[in-house]
């Protein structure tokens, strides 16, 4: 579905992931949304948090698009 997670949940998870990023470990954010708006939000959040992002289809039929 294209439903967002609750903000409190996202903040908690990002808090843990940022600790891993601070240890210079790569963290991959995978987004399956078909919505360009949601994809853009995910890319921005990943960049702000130092995560590597991947936008692809849920069935993983394509390599998708990725970046830092």
PDB file of C-alpha atoms in Angstrom:
ATOM      1  CA  UNK A   1       0.000   0.000   0.000  1.00  0.00           C
ATOM      2  CA  UNK A   2       0.974   3.649  -0.285  1.00  0.00           C
ATOM      3  CA  UNK A   3       0.273   4.351   3.393  1.00  0.00           C
ATOM      4  CA  UNK A   4       2.850   6.235   5.470  1.00  0.00           C
ATOM      5  CA  UNK A   5       4.101   4.865   8.768  1.00  0.00           C
ATOM      6  CA  UNK A   6       3.171   6.891  11.861  1.00  0.00           C
ATOM      7  CA  UNK A   7       5.613   9.779  12.400  1.00  0.00           C
ATOM      8  CA  UNK A   8       6.553   8.525  15.872  1.00  0.00           C
ATOM      9  CA  UNK A   9       7.510   5.119  14.440  1.00  0.00           C
ATOM     10  CA  UNK A  10       9.570   6.698  11.660  1.00  0.00           C
ATOM     11  CA  UNK A  11      11.362   8.981  14.134  1.00  0.00           C
ATOM     12  CA  UNK A  12      12.200   6.053  16.415  1.00  0.00           C
ATOM     13  CA  UNK A  13      13.548   3.889  13.609  1.00  0.00           C
ATOM     14  CA  UNK A  14      15.569   6.778  12.146  1.00  0.00           C
ATOM     15  CA  UNK A  15      17.076   7.413  15.567  1.00  0.00           C
ATOM     16  CA  UNK A  16      18.436   3.855  15.603  1.00  0.00           C
ATOM     17  CA  UNK A  17      19.580   3.993  11.975  1.00  0.00           C
ATOM     18  CA  UNK A  18      21.412   7.295  12.459  1.00  0.00           C
ATOM     19  CA  UNK A  19      23.507   5.628  15.182  1.00  0.00           C
ATOM     20  CA  UNK A  20      24.558   2.993  12.661  1.00  0.00           C
ATOM     21  CA  UNK A  21      25.327   5.673  10.054  1.00  0.00           C
ATOM     22  CA  UNK A  22      27.408   7.529  12.675  1.00  0.00           C
ATOM     23  CA  UNK A  23      29.511   4.349  12.987  1.00  0.00           C
ATOM     24  CA  UNK A  24      30.167   4.714   9.246  1.00  0.00           C
ATOM     25  CA  UNK A  25      28.114   1.636   8.357  1.00  0.00           C
ATOM     26  CA  UNK A  26      25.977   1.706   5.202  1.00  0.00           C
ATOM     27  CA  UNK A  27      22.214   1.639   5.735  1.00  0.00           C
ATOM     28  CA  UNK A  28      19.898   0.892   2.811  1.00  0.00           C
ATOM     29  CA  UNK A  29      16.391   2.356   2.611  1.00  0.00           C
ATOM     30  CA  UNK A  30      14.218   0.392   0.167  1.00  0.00           C
ATOM     31  CA  UNK A  31      11.046   2.051  -1.122  1.00  0.00           C
ATOM     32  CA  UNK A  32       8.414   0.238  -3.174  1.00  0.00           C
ATOM     33  CA  UNK A  33       6.004   3.128  -3.688  1.00  0.00           C
ATOM     34  CA  UNK A  34       4.717   3.821  -7.190  1.00  0.00           C
ATOM     35  CA  UNK A  35       3.888   7.397  -6.197  1.00  0.00           C
ATOM     36  CA  UNK A  36       6.475   9.908  -7.405  1.00  0.00           C
ATOM     37  CA  UNK A  37       5.642  12.105  -4.403  1.00  0.00           C
ATOM     38  CA  UNK A  38       6.369   9.276  -1.929  1.00  0.00           C
ATOM     39  CA  UNK A  39       9.536   8.324  -3.823  1.00  0.00           C
ATOM     40  CA  UNK A  40      10.764  11.923  -3.650  1.00  0.00           C
ATOM     41  CA  UNK A  41       9.984  12.072   0.088  1.00  0.00           C
ATOM     42  CA  UNK A  42      11.904   8.843   0.657  1.00  0.00           C
ATOM     43  CA  UNK A  43      14.925  10.083  -1.298  1.00  0.00           C
ATOM     44  CA  UNK A  44      14.990  13.345   0.652  1.00  0.00           C
ATOM     45  CA  UNK A  45      14.664  11.560   4.001  1.00  0.00           C
ATOM     46  CA  UNK A  46      17.427   9.124   3.055  1.00  0.00           C
ATOM     47  CA  UNK A  47      19.766  11.918   1.960  1.00  0.00           C
ATOM     48  CA  UNK A  48      19.087  13.930   5.142  1.00  0.00           C
ATOM     49  CA  UNK A  49      19.776  10.843   7.266  1.00  0.00           C
ATOM     50  CA  UNK A  50      22.876   9.625   5.402  1.00  0.00           C
ATOM     51  CA  UNK A  51      21.152   6.499   4.073  1.00  0.00           C
ATOM     52  CA  UNK A  52      21.617   4.826   0.704  1.00  0.00           C
ATOM     53  CA  UNK A  53      18.231   4.595  -1.030  1.00  0.00           C
ATOM     54  CA  UNK A  54      16.720   2.165  -3.525  1.00  0.00           C
ATOM     55  CA  UNK A  55      13.414   2.707  -5.327  1.00  0.00           C
ATOM     56  CA  UNK A  56      12.149  -0.473  -6.976  1.00  0.00           C
ATOM     57  CA  UNK A  57       9.046  -2.609  -7.462  1.00  0.00           C
ATOM     58  CA  UNK A  58       7.893  -4.926  -4.674  1.00  0.00           C
ATOM     59  CA  UNK A  59       8.373  -8.007  -6.882  1.00  0.00           C
ATOM     60  CA  UNK A  60      11.989  -6.900  -7.547  1.00  0.00           C
ATOM     61  CA  UNK A  61      11.525  -7.386 -11.287  1.00  0.00           C
ATOM     62  CA  UNK A  62      13.841  -4.445 -11.976  1.00  0.00           C
ATOM     63  CA  UNK A  63      17.007  -3.006 -10.470  1.00  0.00           C
ATOM     64  CA  UNK A  64      15.153   0.241  -9.861  1.00  0.00           C
ATOM     65  CA  UNK A  65      16.906   3.521  -9.084  1.00  0.00           C
ATOM     66  CA  UNK A  66      19.379   4.134  -6.267  1.00  0.00           C
ATOM     67  CA  UNK A  67      21.612   6.822  -4.816  1.00  0.00           C
ATOM     68  CA  UNK A  68      23.120   8.469  -1.760  1.00  0.00           C
TER      69      UNK A  68
END
